[in-house]
PDB file of C-alpha atoms and ligand atoms in Angstrom:
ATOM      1  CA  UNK T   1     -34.451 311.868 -69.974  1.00 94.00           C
ATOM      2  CA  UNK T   2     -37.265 312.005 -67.762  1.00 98.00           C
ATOM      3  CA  UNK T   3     -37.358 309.731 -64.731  1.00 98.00           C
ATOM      4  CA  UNK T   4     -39.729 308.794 -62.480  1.00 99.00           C
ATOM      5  CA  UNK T   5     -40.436 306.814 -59.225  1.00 99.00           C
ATOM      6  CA  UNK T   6     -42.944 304.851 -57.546  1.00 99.00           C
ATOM      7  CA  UNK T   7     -43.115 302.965 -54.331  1.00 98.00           C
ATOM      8  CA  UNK T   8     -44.832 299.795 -53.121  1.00 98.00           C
ATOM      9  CA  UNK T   9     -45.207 295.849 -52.122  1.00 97.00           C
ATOM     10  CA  UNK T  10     -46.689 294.697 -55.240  1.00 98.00           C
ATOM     11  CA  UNK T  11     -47.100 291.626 -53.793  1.00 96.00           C
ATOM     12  CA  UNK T  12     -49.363 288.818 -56.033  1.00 94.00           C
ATOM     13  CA  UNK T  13     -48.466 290.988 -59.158  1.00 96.00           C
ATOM     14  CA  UNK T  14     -52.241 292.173 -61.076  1.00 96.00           C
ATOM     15  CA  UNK T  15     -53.278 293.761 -64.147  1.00 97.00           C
ATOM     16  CA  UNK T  16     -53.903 296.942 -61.390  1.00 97.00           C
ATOM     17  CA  UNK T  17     -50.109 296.849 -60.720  1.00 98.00           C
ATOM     18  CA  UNK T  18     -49.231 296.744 -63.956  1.00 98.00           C
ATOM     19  CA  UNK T  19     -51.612 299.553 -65.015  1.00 98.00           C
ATOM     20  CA  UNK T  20     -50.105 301.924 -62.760  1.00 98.00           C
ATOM     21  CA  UNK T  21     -46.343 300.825 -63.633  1.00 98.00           C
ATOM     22  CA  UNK T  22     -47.505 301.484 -67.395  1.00 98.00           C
ATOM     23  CA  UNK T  23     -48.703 304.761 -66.908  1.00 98.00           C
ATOM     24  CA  UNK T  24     -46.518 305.780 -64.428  1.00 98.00           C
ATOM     25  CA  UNK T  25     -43.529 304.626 -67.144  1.00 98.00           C
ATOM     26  CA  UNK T  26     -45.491 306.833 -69.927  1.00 98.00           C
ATOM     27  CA  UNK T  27     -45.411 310.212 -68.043  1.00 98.00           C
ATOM     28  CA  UNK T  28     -41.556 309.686 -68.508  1.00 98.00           C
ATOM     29  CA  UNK T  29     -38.451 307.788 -69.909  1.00 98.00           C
ATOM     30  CA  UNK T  30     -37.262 306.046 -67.027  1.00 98.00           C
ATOM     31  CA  UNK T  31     -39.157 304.080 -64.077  1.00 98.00           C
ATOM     32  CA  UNK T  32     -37.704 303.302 -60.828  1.00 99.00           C
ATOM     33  CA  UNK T  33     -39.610 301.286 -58.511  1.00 99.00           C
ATOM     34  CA  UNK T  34     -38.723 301.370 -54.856  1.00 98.00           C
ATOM     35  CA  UNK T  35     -40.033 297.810 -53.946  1.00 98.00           C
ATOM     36  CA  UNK T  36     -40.802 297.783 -49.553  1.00 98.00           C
ATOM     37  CA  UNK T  37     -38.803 295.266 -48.610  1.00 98.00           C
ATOM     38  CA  UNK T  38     -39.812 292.519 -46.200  1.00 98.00           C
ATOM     39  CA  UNK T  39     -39.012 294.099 -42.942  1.00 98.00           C
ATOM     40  CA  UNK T  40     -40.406 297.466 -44.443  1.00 98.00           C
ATOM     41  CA  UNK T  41     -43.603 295.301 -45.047  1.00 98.00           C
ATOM     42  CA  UNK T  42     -44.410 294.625 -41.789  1.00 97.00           C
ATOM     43  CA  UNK T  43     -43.321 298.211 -40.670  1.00 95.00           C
ATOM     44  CA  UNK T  44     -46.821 298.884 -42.934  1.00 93.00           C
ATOM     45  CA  UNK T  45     -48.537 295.612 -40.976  1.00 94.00           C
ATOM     46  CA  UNK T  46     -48.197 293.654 -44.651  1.00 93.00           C
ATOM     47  CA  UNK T  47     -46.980 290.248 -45.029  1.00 93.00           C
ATOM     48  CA  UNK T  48     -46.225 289.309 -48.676  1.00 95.00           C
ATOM     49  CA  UNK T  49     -46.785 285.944 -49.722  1.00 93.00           C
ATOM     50  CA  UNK T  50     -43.696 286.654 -52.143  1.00 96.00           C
ATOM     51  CA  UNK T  51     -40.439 287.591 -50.667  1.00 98.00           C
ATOM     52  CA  UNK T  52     -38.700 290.503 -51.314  1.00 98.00           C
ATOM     53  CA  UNK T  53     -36.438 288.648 -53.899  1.00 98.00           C
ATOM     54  CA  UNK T  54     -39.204 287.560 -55.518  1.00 98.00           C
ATOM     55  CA  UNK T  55     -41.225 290.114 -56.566  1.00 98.00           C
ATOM     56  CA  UNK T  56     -37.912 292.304 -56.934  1.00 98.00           C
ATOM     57  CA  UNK T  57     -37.565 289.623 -60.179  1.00 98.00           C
ATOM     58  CA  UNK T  58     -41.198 289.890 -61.118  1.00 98.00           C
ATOM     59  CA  UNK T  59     -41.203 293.343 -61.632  1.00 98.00           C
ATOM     60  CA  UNK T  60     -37.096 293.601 -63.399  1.00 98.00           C
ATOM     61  CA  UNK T  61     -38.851 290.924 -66.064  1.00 98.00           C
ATOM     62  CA  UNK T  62     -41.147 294.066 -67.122  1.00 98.00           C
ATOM     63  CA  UNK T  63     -39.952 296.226 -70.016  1.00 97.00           C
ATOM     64  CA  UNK T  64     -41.193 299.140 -68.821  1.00 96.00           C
ATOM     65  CA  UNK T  65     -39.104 298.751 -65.495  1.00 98.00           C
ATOM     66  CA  UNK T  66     -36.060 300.175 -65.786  1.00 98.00           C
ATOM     67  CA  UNK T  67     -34.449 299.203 -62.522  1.00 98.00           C
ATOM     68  CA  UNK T  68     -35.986 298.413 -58.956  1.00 98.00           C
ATOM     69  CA  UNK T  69     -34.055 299.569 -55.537  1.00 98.00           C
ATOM     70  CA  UNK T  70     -35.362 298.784 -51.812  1.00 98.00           C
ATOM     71  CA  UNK T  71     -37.904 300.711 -50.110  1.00 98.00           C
ATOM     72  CA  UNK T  72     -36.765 300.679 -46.377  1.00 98.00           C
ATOM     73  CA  UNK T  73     -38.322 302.753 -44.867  1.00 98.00           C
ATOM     74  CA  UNK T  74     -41.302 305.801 -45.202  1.00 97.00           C
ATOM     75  CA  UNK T  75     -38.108 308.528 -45.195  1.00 97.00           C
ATOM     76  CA  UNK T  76     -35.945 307.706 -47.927  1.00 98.00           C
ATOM     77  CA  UNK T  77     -38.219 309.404 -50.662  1.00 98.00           C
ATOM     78  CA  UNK T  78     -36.405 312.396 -50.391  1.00 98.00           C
ATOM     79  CA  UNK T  79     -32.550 311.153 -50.634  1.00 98.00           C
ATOM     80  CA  UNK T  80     -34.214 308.879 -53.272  1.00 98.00           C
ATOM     81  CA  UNK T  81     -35.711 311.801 -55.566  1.00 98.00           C
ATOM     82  CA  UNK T  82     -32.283 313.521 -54.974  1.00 98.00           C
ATOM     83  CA  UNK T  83     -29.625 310.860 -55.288  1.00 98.00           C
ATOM     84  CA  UNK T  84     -31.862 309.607 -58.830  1.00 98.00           C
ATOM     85  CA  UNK T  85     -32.628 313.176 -60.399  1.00 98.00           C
ATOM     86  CA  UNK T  86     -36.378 312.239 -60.126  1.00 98.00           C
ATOM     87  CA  UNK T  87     -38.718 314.302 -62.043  1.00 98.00           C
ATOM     88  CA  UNK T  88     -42.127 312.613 -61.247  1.00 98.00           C
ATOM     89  CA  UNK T  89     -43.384 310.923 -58.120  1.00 98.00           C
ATOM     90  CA  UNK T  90     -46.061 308.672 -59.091  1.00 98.00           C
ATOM     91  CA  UNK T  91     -48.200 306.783 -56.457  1.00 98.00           C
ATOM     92  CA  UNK T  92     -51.755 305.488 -56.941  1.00 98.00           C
ATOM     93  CA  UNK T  93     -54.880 308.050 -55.768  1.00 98.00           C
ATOM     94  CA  UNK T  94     -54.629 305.802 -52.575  1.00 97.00           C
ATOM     95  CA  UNK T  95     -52.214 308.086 -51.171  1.00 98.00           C
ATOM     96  CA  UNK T  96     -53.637 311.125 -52.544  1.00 98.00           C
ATOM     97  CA  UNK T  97     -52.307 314.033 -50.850  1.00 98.00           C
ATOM     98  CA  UNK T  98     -50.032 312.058 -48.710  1.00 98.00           C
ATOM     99  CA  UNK T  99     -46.845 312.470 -50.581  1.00 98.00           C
ATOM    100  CA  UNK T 100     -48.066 316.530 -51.549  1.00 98.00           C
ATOM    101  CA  UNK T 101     -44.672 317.558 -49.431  1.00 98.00           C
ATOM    102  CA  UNK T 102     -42.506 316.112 -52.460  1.00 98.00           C
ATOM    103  CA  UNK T 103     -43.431 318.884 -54.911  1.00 98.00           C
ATOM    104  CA  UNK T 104     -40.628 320.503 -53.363  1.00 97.00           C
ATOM    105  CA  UNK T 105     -38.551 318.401 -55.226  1.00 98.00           C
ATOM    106  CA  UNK T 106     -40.595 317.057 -58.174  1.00 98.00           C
ATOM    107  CA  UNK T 107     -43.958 316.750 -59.720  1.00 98.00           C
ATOM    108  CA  UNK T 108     -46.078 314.774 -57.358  1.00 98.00           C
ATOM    109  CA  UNK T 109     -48.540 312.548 -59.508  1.00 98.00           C
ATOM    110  CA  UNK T 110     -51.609 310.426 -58.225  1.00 98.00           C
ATOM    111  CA  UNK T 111     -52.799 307.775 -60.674  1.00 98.00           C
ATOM    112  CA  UNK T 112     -56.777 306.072 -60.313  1.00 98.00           C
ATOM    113  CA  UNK T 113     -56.095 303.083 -58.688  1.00 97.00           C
ATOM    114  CA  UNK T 114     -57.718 300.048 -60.653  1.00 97.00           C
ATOM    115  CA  UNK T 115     -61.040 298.826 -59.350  1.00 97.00           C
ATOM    116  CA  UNK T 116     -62.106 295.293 -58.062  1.00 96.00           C
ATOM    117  CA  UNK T 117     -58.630 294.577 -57.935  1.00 96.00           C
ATOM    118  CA  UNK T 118     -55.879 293.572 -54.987  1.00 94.00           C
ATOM    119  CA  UNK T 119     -53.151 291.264 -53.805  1.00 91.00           C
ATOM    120  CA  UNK T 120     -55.723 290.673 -50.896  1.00 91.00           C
ATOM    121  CA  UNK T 121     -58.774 289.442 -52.919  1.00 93.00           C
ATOM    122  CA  UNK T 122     -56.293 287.342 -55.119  1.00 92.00           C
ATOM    123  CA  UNK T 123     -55.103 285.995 -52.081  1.00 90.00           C
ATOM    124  CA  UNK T 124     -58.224 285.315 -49.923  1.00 92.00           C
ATOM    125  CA  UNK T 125     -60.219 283.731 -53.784  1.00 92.00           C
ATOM    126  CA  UNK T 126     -57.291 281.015 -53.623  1.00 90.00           C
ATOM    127  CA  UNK T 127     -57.239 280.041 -49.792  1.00 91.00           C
ATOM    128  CA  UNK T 128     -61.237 280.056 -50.455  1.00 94.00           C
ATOM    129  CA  UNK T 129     -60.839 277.861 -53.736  1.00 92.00           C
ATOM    130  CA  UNK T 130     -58.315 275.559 -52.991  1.00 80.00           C
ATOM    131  CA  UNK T 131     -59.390 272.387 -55.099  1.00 72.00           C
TER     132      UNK T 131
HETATM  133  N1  C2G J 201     -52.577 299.973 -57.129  1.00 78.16           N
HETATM  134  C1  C2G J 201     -53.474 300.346 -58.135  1.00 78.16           C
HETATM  135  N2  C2G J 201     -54.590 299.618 -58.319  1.00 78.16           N
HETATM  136  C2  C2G J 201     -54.859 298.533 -57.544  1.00 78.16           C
HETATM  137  C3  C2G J 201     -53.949 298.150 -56.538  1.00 78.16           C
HETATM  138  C4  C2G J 201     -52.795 298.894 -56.352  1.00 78.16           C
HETATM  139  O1  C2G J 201     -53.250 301.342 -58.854  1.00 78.16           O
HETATM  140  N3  C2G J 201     -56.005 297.832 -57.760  1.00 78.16           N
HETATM  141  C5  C2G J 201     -51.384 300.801 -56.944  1.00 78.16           C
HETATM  142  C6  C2G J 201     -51.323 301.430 -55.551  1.00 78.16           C
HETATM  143  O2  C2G J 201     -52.106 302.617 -55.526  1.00 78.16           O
HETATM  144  C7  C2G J 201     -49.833 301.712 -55.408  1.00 78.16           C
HETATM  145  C8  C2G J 201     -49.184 300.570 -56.216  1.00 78.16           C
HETATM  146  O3  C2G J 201     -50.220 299.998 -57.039  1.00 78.16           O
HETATM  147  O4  C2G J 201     -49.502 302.962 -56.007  1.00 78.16           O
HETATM  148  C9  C2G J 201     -48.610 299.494 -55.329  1.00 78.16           C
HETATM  149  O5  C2G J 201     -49.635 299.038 -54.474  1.00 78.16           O
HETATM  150  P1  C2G J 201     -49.201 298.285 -53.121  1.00 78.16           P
HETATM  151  O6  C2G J 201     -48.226 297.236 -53.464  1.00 78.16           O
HETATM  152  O7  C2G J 201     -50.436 297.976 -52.336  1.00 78.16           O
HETATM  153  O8  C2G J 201     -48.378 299.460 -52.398  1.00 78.16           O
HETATM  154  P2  C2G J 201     -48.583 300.052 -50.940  1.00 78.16           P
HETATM  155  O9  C2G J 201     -48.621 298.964 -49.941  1.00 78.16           O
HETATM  156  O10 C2G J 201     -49.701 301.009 -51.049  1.00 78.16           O
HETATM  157  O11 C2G J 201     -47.174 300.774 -50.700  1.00 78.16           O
HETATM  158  O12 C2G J 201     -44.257 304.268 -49.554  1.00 78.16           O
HETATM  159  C10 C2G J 201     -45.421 303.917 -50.245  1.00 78.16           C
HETATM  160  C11 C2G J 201     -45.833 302.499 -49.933  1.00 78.16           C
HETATM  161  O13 C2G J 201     -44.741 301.605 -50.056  1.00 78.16           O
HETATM  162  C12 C2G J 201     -46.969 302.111 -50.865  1.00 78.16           C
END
């Protein structure tokens, strides 16, 4: 059983999102996602239009999420690859090289992020085109 975890807001769920939850889910047999939590947001300067409830049920209603936890804080990786037996870190190229420490642990992998796409532009094209 190979697990694997990724972090992030994924606020205004996209086809991007759900790209890198696919792929990150095929590299293994079980995905965690540890979803930032509200206060965590704004630790990053992000404010989700969805709550952290809210997305937390978005992303448990996809069958290639096996179960989502809190993301608190930038620290807990480490207690989180531990206390879950991870065996890949997935993050999208984004962060590439920023998470390179956690190879001690377990395969560090960076996935393409998805072009032309983002919670921010979804956001911005419906306060633009509100009819
Ligand atoms: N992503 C992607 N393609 C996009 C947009 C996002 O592949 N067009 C990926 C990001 O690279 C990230 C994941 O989707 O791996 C979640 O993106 P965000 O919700 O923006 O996450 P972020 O705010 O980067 O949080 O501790 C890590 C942080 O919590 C990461």
């Amino acid at each position: 059983m190979k697990r694997v975890i990724t972090y992030g807001t994924f606020d205004v769920l996209h086809y991007g999102h759900i790209n890198l939850l696919k792929r990150a889910k095929s590299l293994g047999d079980y995905l965690i996602v540890a979803l930032s939590t509200d206060e965590f947001n704004a630790l990053k300067s992000k404010k989700s239009y969805y709550t952290f409830e809210s997305r937390k049920k978005i992303l448990e209603s996809l069958r290639f999420v096996d179960l989502v936890i809190p993301e608190n804080n930038w620290e807990q990786k480490v207690s989180d690859i531990k206390e879950y037996k991870i065996d890949i870190f997935v993050m999208g190229d984004d962060w590439k090289g920023k998470f390179d420490f956690l190879n001690k642990y377990c395969e560090v992998i960076y996935l393409p992020r998805t072009p032309n796409v983002s919670s921010t532009q979804t956001k911005d094209y419906l306060n633009n085109n509100v009819i």
